[in-house]
Amino acid sequence: LTSGTTGQPKPLWRREMSWRDFFDIQNDIFHINKDTKIFLQGSFSFTGVSNMVIAALWAGGTVVTTSSLRPSRWIQLIEEYNVDH
């Protein structure tokens, strides 16, 4: 669901092919591929986070995530998993 400018939730429907084509273009722009290791912190209910998780997995990359709000933990994970995005 998206709220757009009205603040009222409304469904957004996309065909699978639309997502597939979008991920390929987006991944090319951001150099996301099977060797990518991306760190993401935030709620999967936020489309920016869920989009990048799915896009990285679509390319065969690795996603590192945490529910921790401590930047020191983020740095630890980034170093431990050799995150490059």
XYZ file of N, CA and C in Angstrom:
255
model
N 0.839 -1.185 0.000
C 0.000 0.000 0.000
C 0.878 1.240 0.000
N 0.364 2.280 -0.581
C 1.070 3.551 -0.604
C 0.107 4.655 -0.186
N 0.624 5.693 0.431
C -0.253 6.783 0.861
C -0.187 7.962 -0.096
N 0.867 8.041 -0.903
C 0.975 9.144 -1.851
C 0.850 10.484 -1.159
N 0.154 11.400 -1.781
C 0.009 12.743 -1.207
C -1.250 12.890 -0.369
N -2.124 11.882 -0.393
C -3.392 11.998 0.334
C -3.296 11.562 1.784
N -2.293 10.758 2.110
C -2.182 10.213 3.453
C -3.075 9.011 3.675
N -3.857 8.648 2.687
C -4.753 7.498 2.782
C -4.130 6.300 2.069
N -4.026 5.144 2.761
C -3.455 3.957 2.114
C -4.263 3.544 0.884
N -3.544 3.206 -0.181
C -4.209 2.678 -1.365
C -3.281 1.661 -2.015
N -3.869 0.628 -2.605
C -3.036 -0.429 -3.199
C -2.324 0.049 -4.458
N -1.149 -0.472 -4.644
C -0.372 -0.227 -5.852
C -0.089 -1.589 -6.462
N -0.602 -1.830 -7.644
C -0.439 -3.130 -8.291
C 0.554 -3.018 -9.428
N 1.506 -3.955 -9.452
C 2.468 -4.034 -10.554
C 2.574 -5.480 -10.987
N 2.758 -5.675 -12.262
C 2.962 -7.025 -12.772
C 4.383 -7.478 -12.446
N 4.565 -8.784 -12.350
C 5.887 -9.341 -12.046
C 6.931 -8.862 -13.045
N 6.587 -8.835 -14.326
C 7.536 -8.404 -15.349
C 8.004 -6.967 -15.102
N 7.115 -6.124 -14.613
C 7.472 -4.744 -14.309
C 8.562 -4.694 -13.247
N 8.436 -5.528 -12.212
C 9.459 -5.591 -11.165
C 10.770 -6.130 -11.717
N 10.698 -7.217 -12.481
C 11.922 -7.832 -13.028
C 12.690 -6.833 -13.876
N 11.999 -6.157 -14.765
C 12.660 -5.175 -15.627
C 13.259 -4.042 -14.801
N 12.528 -3.595 -13.788
C 13.004 -2.509 -12.942
C 14.267 -2.906 -12.183
N 14.285 -4.105 -11.606
C 15.459 -4.537 -10.850
C 16.689 -4.612 -11.738
N 16.541 -5.107 -12.947
C 17.691 -5.189 -13.851
C 18.257 -3.807 -14.152
N 17.399 -2.843 -14.417
C 17.854 -1.479 -14.713
C 18.476 -0.847 -13.472
N 17.784 -0.943 -12.344
C 18.289 -0.366 -11.099
C 19.635 -0.973 -10.714
N 19.746 -2.289 -10.809
C 20.990 -2.952 -10.431
C 22.134 -2.545 -11.339
N 21.851 -2.313 -12.599
C 22.886 -1.846 -13.518
C 23.364 -0.448 -13.118
N 22.439 0.427 -12.800
C 22.790 1.796 -12.404
C 23.650 1.804 -11.143
N 23.292 0.988 -10.156
C 23.990 0.995 -8.871
C 25.066 -0.088 -8.752
N 25.355 -0.758 -9.865
C 26.405 -1.788 -9.903
C 26.159 -2.889 -8.872
N 24.923 -3.340 -8.799
C 24.543 -4.443 -7.919
C 24.619 -5.723 -8.737
N 25.368 -6.715 -8.243
C 25.500 -7.984 -8.961
C 25.708 -9.112 -7.956
N 26.056 -10.295 -8.459
C 26.188 -11.474 -7.596
C 27.291 -11.322 -6.555
N 28.224 -10.419 -6.774
C 29.321 -10.218 -5.827
C 29.024 -9.129 -4.796
N 27.904 -8.467 -4.946
C 27.532 -7.367 -4.057
C 27.238 -7.862 -2.646
N 27.721 -7.091 -1.682
C 27.368 -7.285 -0.272
C 26.853 -5.936 0.208
N 25.555 -5.879 0.469
C 24.927 -4.607 0.816
C 24.429 -4.637 2.260
N 24.645 -3.525 2.962
C 24.146 -3.385 4.328
C 22.926 -2.472 4.301
N 21.857 -2.934 4.911
C 20.635 -2.139 5.003
C 20.121 -2.188 6.428
N 19.749 -1.033 6.952
C 19.171 -0.966 8.287
C 17.884 -0.181 8.169
N 16.818 -0.748 8.659
C 15.531 -0.069 8.621
C 14.418 -1.076 8.460
N 13.225 -0.595 8.563
C 12.052 -1.459 8.478
C 11.805 -1.912 7.045
N 11.501 -3.201 6.895
C 11.164 -3.723 5.573
C 9.828 -3.157 5.092
N 9.067 -2.530 5.973
C 7.811 -1.910 5.542
C 8.077 -0.623 4.765
N 9.288 -0.090 4.868
C 9.687 1.069 4.066
C 10.092 0.554 2.694
N 9.445 1.037 1.653
C 9.688 0.485 0.318
C 11.122 0.666 -0.154
N 11.816 1.698 0.323
C 13.210 1.880 -0.067
C 14.082 0.732 0.403
N 13.833 0.259 1.614
C 14.594 -0.868 2.162
C 14.178 -2.166 1.485
N 12.878 -2.427 1.438
C 12.429 -3.694 0.842
C 12.811 -3.777 -0.626
N 12.768 -2.666 -1.341
C 13.178 -2.649 -2.739
C 14.641 -3.066 -2.885
N 15.517 -2.499 -2.068
C 16.940 -2.819 -2.196
C 17.242 -4.249 -1.767
N 16.540 -4.760 -0.768
C 16.721 -6.158 -0.364
C 16.382 -7.080 -1.530
N 15.215 -6.879 -2.109
C 14.788 -7.744 -3.208
C 15.694 -7.570 -4.422
N 16.080 -6.338 -4.727
C 16.942 -6.088 -5.886
C 18.290 -6.779 -5.728
N 18.884 -6.696 -4.541
C 20.181 -7.347 -4.314
C 20.047 -8.860 -4.397
N 19.011 -9.404 -3.802
C 18.796 -10.852 -3.871
C 18.493 -11.290 -5.301
N 17.764 -10.471 -6.053
C 17.457 -10.753 -7.454
C 18.750 -10.935 -8.253
N 19.757 -10.121 -7.929
C 21.036 -10.184 -8.638
C 21.931 -11.305 -8.115
N 21.522 -11.951 -7.024
C 22.344 -13.002 -6.435
C 23.303 -12.486 -5.388
N 23.140 -11.224 -4.992
C 24.013 -10.622 -4.000
C 23.663 -11.037 -2.581
N 24.427 -10.505 -1.640
C 24.248 -10.800 -0.221
C 23.708 -9.564 0.481
N 22.722 -9.764 1.343
C 22.145 -8.672 2.122
C 22.500 -8.886 3.586
N 23.076 -7.871 4.193
C 23.379 -7.885 5.623
C 22.464 -6.847 6.265
N 21.722 -7.271 7.275
C 20.783 -6.355 7.914
C 20.751 -6.610 9.420
N 20.232 -5.662 10.145
C 20.124 -5.787 11.593
C 18.975 -4.924 12.088
N 18.436 -5.292 13.218
C 17.418 -4.450 13.853
C 18.059 -3.481 14.843
N 19.367 -3.616 15.040
C 20.075 -2.755 15.986
C 20.044 -1.297 15.521
N 19.885 -0.401 16.473
C 19.924 1.030 16.180
C 21.275 1.645 16.534
N 22.244 0.795 16.874
C 23.570 1.275 17.280
C 24.529 1.307 16.086
N 25.006 2.488 15.697
C 25.962 2.574 14.595
C 27.219 1.731 14.820
N 27.627 1.544 16.075
C 28.802 0.708 16.338
C 28.552 -0.731 15.892
N 27.319 -1.206 16.048
C 26.963 -2.553 15.575
C 26.955 -2.593 14.055
N 26.492 -1.522 13.417
C 26.485 -1.453 11.954
C 27.913 -1.576 11.426
N 28.816 -0.827 12.036
C 30.221 -0.864 11.606
C 30.789 -2.260 11.783
N 30.479 -2.888 12.906
C 30.951 -4.253 13.157
C 30.477 -5.197 12.046
N 29.216 -5.129 11.682
C 28.667 -5.999 10.639
C 29.263 -5.681 9.267
N 29.420 -4.403 8.972
C 30.000 -3.992 7.692
C 31.409 -4.548 7.549
N 32.189 -4.466 8.615
C 33.555 -4.998 8.578
C 33.560 -6.521 8.555
N 32.718 -7.152 9.361
C 32.673 -8.611 9.451
C 32.304 -9.255 8.120
N 31.379 -8.640 7.391
C 30.901 -9.226 6.137
C 31.503 -8.568 4.893
N 32.488 -7.683 5.090
C 33.132 -7.000 3.962
C 32.109 -6.355 3.030
N 31.200 -5.612 3.616
C 30.139 -4.953 2.857
C 30.750 -3.922 1.911
N 30.254 -3.905 0.663
C 30.776 -2.952 -0.322
C 29.713 -1.982 -0.847
N 28.489 -2.101 -0.377
C 27.421 -1.181 -0.781
C 26.653 -0.760 0.459
